[in-house]
Coordinates of C-alpha atoms and ligand atoms in Angstrom, one line a residue:
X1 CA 134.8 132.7 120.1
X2 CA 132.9 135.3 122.4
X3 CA 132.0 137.2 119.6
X4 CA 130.7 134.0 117.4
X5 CA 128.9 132.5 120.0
X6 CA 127.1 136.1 120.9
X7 CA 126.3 136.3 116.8
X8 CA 125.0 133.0 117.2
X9 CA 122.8 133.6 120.0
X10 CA 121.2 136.4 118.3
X11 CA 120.7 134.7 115.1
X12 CA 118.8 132.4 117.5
X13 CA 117.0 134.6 119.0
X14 CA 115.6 136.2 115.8
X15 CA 114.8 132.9 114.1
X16 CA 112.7 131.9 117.6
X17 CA 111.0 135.6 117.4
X18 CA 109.7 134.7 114.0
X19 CA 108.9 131.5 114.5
X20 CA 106.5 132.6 117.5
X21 CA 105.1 135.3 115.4
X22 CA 101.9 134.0 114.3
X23 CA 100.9 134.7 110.7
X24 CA 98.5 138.0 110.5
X25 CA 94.9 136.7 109.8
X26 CA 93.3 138.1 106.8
X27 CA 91.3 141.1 108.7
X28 CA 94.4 142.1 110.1
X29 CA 96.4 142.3 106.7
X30 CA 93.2 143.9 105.5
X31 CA 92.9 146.5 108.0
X32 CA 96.7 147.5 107.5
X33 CA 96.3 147.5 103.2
X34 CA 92.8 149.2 104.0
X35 CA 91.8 151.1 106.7
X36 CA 88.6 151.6 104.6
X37 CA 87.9 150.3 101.4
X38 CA 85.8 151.2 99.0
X39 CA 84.0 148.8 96.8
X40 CA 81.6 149.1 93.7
X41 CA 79.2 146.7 92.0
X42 CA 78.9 146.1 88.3
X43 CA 76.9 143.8 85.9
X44 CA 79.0 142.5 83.2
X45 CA 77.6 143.0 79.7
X46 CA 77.9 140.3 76.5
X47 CA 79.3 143.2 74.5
X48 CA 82.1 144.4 76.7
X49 CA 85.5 142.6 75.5
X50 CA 88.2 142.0 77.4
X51 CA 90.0 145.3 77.1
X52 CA 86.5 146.6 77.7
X53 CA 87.1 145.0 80.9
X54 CA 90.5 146.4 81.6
X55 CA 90.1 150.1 80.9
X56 CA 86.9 149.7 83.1
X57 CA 88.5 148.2 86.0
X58 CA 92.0 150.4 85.7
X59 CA 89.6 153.5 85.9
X60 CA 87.8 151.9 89.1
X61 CA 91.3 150.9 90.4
X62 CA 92.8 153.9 89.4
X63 CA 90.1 155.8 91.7
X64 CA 91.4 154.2 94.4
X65 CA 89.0 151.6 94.4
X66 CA 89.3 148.2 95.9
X67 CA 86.7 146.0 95.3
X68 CA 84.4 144.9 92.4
X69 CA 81.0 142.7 93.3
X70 CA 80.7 141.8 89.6
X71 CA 77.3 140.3 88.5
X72 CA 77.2 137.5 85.9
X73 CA 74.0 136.1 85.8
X74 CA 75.4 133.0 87.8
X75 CA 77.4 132.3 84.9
X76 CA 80.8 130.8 86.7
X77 CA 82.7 130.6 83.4
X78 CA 81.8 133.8 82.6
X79 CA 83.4 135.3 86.1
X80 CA 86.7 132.8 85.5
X81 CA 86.9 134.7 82.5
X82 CA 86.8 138.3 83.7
X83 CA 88.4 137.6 87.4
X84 CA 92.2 137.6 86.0
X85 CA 91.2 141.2 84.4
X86 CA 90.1 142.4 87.5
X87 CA 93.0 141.0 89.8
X88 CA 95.8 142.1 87.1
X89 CA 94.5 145.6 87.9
X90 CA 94.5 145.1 91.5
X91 CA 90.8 144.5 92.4
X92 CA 89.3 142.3 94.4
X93 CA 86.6 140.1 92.9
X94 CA 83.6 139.0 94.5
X95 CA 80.8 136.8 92.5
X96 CA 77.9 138.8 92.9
X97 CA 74.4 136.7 92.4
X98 CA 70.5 137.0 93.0
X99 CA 70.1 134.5 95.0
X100 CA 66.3 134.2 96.2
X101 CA 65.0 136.4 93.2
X102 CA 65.8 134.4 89.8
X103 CA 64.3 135.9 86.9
X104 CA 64.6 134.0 83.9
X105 CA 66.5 131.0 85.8
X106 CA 66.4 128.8 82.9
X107 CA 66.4 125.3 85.0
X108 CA 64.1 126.8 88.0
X109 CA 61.4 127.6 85.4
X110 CA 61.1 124.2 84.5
X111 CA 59.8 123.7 88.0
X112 CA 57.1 126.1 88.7
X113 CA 56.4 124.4 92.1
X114 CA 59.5 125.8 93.1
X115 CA 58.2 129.3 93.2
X116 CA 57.1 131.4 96.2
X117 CA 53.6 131.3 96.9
X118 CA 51.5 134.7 98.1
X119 CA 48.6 134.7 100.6
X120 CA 46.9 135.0 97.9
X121 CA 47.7 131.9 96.6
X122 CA 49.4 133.0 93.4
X123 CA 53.0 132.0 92.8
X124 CA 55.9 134.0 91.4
X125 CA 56.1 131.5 88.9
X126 CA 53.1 133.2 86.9
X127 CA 52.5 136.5 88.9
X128 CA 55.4 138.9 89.6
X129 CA 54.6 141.6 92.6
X130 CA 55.6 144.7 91.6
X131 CA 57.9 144.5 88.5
X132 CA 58.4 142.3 86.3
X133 CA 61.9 140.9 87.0
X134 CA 60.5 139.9 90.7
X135 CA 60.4 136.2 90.4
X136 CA 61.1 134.5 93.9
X137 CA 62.3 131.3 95.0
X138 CA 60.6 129.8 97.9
X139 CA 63.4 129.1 100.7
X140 CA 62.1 126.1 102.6
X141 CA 61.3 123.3 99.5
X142 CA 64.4 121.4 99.6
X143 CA 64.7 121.6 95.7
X144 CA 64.4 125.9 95.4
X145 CA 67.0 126.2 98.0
X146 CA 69.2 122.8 96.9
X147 CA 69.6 125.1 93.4
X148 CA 70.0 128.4 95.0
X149 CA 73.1 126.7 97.0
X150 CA 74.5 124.5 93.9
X151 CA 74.6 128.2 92.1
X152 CA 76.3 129.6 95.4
X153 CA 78.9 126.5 95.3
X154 CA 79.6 127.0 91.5
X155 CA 80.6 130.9 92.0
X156 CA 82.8 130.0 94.8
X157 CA 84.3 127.5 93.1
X158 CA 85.5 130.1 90.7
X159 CA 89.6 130.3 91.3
X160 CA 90.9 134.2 92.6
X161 CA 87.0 135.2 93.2
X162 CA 87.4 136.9 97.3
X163 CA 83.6 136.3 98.2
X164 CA 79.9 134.9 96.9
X165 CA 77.8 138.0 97.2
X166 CA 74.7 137.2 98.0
X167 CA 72.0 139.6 96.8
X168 CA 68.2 139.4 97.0
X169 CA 68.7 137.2 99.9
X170 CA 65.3 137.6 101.2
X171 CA 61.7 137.4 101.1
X172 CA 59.8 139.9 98.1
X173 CA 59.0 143.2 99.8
X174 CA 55.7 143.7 102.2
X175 CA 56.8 147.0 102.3
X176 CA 58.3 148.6 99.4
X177 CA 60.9 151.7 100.5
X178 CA 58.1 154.9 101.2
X179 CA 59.8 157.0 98.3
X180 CA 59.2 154.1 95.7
X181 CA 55.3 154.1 96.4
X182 CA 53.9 156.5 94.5
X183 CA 56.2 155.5 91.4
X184 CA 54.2 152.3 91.6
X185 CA 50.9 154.0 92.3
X186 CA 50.8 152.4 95.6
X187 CA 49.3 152.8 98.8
X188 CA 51.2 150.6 101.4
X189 CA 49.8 150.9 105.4
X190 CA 49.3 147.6 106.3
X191 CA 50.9 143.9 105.2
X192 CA 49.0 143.1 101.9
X193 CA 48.3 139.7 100.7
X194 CA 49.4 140.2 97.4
X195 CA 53.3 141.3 99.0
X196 CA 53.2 139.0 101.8
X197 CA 55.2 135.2 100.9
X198 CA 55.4 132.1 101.0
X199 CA 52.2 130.4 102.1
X200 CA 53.3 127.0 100.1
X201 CA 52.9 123.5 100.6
X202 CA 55.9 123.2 102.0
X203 CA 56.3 125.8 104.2
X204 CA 52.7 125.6 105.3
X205 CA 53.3 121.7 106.2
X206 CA 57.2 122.5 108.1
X207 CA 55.3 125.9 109.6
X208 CA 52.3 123.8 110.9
X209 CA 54.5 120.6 112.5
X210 CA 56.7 122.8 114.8
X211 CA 53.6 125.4 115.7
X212 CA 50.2 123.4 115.3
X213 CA 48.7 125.7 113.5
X214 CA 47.7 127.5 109.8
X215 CA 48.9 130.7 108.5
X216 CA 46.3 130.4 105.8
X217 CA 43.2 129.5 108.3
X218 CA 44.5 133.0 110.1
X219 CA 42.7 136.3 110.2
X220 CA 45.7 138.3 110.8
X221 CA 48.6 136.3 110.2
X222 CA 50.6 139.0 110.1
X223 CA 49.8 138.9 113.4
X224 CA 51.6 135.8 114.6
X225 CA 55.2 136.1 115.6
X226 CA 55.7 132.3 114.7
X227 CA 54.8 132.9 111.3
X228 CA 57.3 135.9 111.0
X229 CA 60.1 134.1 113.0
X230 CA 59.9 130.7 110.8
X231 CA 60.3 133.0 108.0
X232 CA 63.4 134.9 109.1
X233 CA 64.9 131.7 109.9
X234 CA 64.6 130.3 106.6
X235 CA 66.2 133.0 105.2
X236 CA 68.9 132.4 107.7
X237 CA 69.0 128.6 106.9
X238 CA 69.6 129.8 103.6
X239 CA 72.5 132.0 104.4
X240 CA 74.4 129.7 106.7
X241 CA 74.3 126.8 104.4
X242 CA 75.9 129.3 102.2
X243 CA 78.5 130.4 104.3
X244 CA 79.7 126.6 104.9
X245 CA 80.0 126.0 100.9
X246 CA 82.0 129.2 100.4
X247 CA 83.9 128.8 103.5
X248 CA 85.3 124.9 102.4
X249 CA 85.7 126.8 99.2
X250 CA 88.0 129.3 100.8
X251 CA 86.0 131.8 100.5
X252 CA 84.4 134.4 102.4
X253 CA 80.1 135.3 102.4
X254 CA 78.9 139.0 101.9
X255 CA 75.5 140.3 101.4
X256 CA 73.8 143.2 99.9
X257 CA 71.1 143.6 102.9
X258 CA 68.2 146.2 103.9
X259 CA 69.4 149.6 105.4
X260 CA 69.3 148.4 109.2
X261 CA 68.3 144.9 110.8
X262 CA 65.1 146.2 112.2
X263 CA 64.2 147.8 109.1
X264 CA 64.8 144.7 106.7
X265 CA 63.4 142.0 109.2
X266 CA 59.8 144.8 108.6
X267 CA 60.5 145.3 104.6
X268 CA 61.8 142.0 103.9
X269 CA 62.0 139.7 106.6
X270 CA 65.5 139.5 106.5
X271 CA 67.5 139.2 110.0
X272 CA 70.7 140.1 109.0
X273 CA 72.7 140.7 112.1
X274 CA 71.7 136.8 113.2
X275 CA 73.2 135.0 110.2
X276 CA 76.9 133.4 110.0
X277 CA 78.2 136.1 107.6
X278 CA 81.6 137.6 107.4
X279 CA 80.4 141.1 105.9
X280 CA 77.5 142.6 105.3
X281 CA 76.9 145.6 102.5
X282 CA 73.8 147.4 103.9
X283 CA 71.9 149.6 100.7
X284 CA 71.4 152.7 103.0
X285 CA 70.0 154.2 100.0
X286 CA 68.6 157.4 102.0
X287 CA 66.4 158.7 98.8
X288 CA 64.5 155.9 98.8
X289 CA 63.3 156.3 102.2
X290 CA 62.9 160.3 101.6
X291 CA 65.7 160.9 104.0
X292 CA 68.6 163.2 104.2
X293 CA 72.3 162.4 104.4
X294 CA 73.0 162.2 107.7
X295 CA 70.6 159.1 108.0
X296 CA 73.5 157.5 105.9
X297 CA 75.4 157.7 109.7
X298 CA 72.3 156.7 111.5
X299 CA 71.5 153.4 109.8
X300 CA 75.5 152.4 109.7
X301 CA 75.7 153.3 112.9
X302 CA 72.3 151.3 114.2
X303 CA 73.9 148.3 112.0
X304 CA 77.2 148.6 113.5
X305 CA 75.7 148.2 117.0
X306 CA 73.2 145.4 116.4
X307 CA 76.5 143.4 115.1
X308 CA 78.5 144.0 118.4
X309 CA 78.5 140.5 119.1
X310 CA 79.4 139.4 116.2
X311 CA 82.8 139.4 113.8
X312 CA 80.6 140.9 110.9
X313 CA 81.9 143.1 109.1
X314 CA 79.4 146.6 108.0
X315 CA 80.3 148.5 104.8
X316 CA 77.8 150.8 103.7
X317 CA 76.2 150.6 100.2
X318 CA 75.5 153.7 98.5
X319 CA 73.3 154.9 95.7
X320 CA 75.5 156.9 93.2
X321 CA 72.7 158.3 91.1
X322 CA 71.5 160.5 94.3
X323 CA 74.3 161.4 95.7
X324 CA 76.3 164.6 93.8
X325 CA 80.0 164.5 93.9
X326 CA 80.1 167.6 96.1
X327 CA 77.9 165.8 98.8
X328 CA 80.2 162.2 98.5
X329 CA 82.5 163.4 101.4
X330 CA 80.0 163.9 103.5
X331 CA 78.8 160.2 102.8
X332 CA 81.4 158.6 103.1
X333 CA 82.2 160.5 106.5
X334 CA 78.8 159.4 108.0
X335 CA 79.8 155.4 107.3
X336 CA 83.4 155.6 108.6
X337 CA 82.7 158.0 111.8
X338 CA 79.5 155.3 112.4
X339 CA 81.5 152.4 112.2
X340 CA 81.6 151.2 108.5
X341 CA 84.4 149.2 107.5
X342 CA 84.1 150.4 103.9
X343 CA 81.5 152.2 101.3
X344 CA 80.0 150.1 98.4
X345 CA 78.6 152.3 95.4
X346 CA 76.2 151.7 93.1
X347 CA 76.9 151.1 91.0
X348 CA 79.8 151.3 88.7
X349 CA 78.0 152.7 86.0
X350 CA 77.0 155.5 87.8
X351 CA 80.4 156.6 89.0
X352 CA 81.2 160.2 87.2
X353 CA 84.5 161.5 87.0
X354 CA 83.4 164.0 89.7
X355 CA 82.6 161.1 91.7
X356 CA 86.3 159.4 91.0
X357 CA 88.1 162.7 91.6
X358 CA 86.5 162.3 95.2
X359 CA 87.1 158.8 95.6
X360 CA 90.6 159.5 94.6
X361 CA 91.1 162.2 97.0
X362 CA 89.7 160.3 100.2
X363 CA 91.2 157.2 99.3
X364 CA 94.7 159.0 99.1
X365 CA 94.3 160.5 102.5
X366 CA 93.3 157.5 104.4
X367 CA 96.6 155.4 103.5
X368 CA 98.6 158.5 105.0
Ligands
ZN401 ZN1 57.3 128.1 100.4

């Protein structure tokens, strides 16, 4: 009797340990399956079939790979289709879109008032800065960013998909990166008018009834704080309307973002390390800015800090094509001893089996 009551008690006693057990949240299963993942984006092609698809993503996920940010020209049927393909081979999906640049947006285009507006006074509907694929939404009309979100909602809508990625999430480049200039034959020391967005209706008229005054009536309006801070906020308006659709979705919001917040709130006037975001994918693309590896560690490391407060997550992007295997190591070593959560490569196309080999071989020794 002893005996069965004492069996009893402990049964007891394990059921009420259980019970009081809460259930791991997701970053703590995460952190125990990954202590640093490794992600890679990729732009899905009409051609590829579905056992395109498969080999593709078993040689990602045989790499040791985790994550795929797969880019479907905001085509949600298109990702449904590709998800299950990605999942079977034990990848993570997320539902990579431009989100502020829309080339080609087929329903935007019919509403060229929709486009951002230089000081100039030229819109991207008609006049593309820089390249021809640069064709930007302006973020305060309630009708550019009401279709940038709907697109957001339909991707996260999209059943097994882990995240919307938001790309392009941003104003056009003031600045381009120093090692892109001369490609583009251009001289870049001060904020240009033909770079510098959006001086539209709209955000002239919400600009002017909070701050009583003109940007276009300014001398130097790059000048005037206001005007730079009421941009970086509708960026952020943008991004934290975002994060509530994907969130009710069940979803979590990442970003590909500039290298560090200072430098992208200069470049792009992009904030990143004040929006409600769960992760952010910095591209710390160090040959574009003519720097050497270990700026890789410096910019993680400078993101890492600004987001102290925060729960965001920082997992550095890098840019395959620059990096040789024999120096990918040393990469990846500058994100994780910085603070990275993960590395994100770009892109998938550009992964070598050299590359792999090294994946393979760091991946194996951080899940011993
Ligand atoms: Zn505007």
């Amino acid at each position: 009797m002893k005996r069965t009551l004492l069996a009893l008690l402990t049964v007891l006693l394990i059921s009420a340990c259980e019970q009081t057990k809460s259930p791991p949240t997701k970053t703590e299963s995460t952190a125990v399956a990954n202590p640093f993942k490794v992600w890679t984006w990729l732009t899905a092609k009409s051609d590829w079939t579905d056992s395109t698809y498969q080999s593709k993503f078993q040689r990602l996920a045989e790499s040791g790979i985790d994550a795929v940010l797969i880019n479907t020209g905001t085509n949600p049927a298109e990702l449904a289709r590709l998800t299950p393909i990605a999942s079977e081979e034990g990848l993570e999906v997320h539902a990579w879109i431009m989100a502020m640049n829309r080339p080609g947006d087929t329903v935007a285009l019919q509403h060229p008032d929709w486009y951002a507006v230089s000081r100039e006074g030229k819109s991207c509907f008609d006049t593309r800065p820089y390249v021809g694929y640069y064709q930007w939404m302006c973020p305060t009309r309630p009708e550019s960013r009401g279709h940038v979100l709907n697109l957001v909602r339909g991707l996260a809508e999209v059943p097994g998909v882990a995240s919307v990625h938001l790309d392009y999430i941003r104003y056009s480049d003031i600045f381009l990166p120093i090692g892109l200039l001369p490609k583009y034959d251009l001289v870049q020391n001060e904020e240009l008018p033909e770079f510098d967005f959006c001086y539209c209706d709209k955000c002239i008229e919400k600009f002017e009834s909070i701050h009583h005054k003109n940007p276009r009536e300014m001398e130097h309006p790059e000048l005037d704080l206001e005007w730079k801070q009421f941009r970086l906020n509708q960026v952020k308006a943008v991004v934290d309307d975002a994060y509530k659709i994907v969130h009710d979705n069940g979803k979590i919001l990442t970003a590909a973002v500039f290298p560090y917040p200072e430098m992208a709130a200069r470049m792009v006037r992009q904030r990143w390390d004040k929006w409600n975001i769960d992760m952010v994918l910095p591209m710390i693309y160090h040959n574009f800015y003519n720097e050497e590896l270990d700026w890789i560690g410096f910019a993680t490391g400078q993101g890492v800090s600004d987001l102290s407060a925060r729960e965001t997550e920082l997992h550095t992007g890098l840019f395959i094509p620059s990096i040789p295997a024999d120096q990918l190591k040393e990469a990846f070593e500058q994100a994780k001893t910085n603070g990275a959560k993960g590395v994100a490569l770009f892109d998938a196309g550009a992964l070598m089996e050299e590359h792999l080999a090294v994946i393979k071989e760091f991946t194996t020794q951080k899940n011993d």
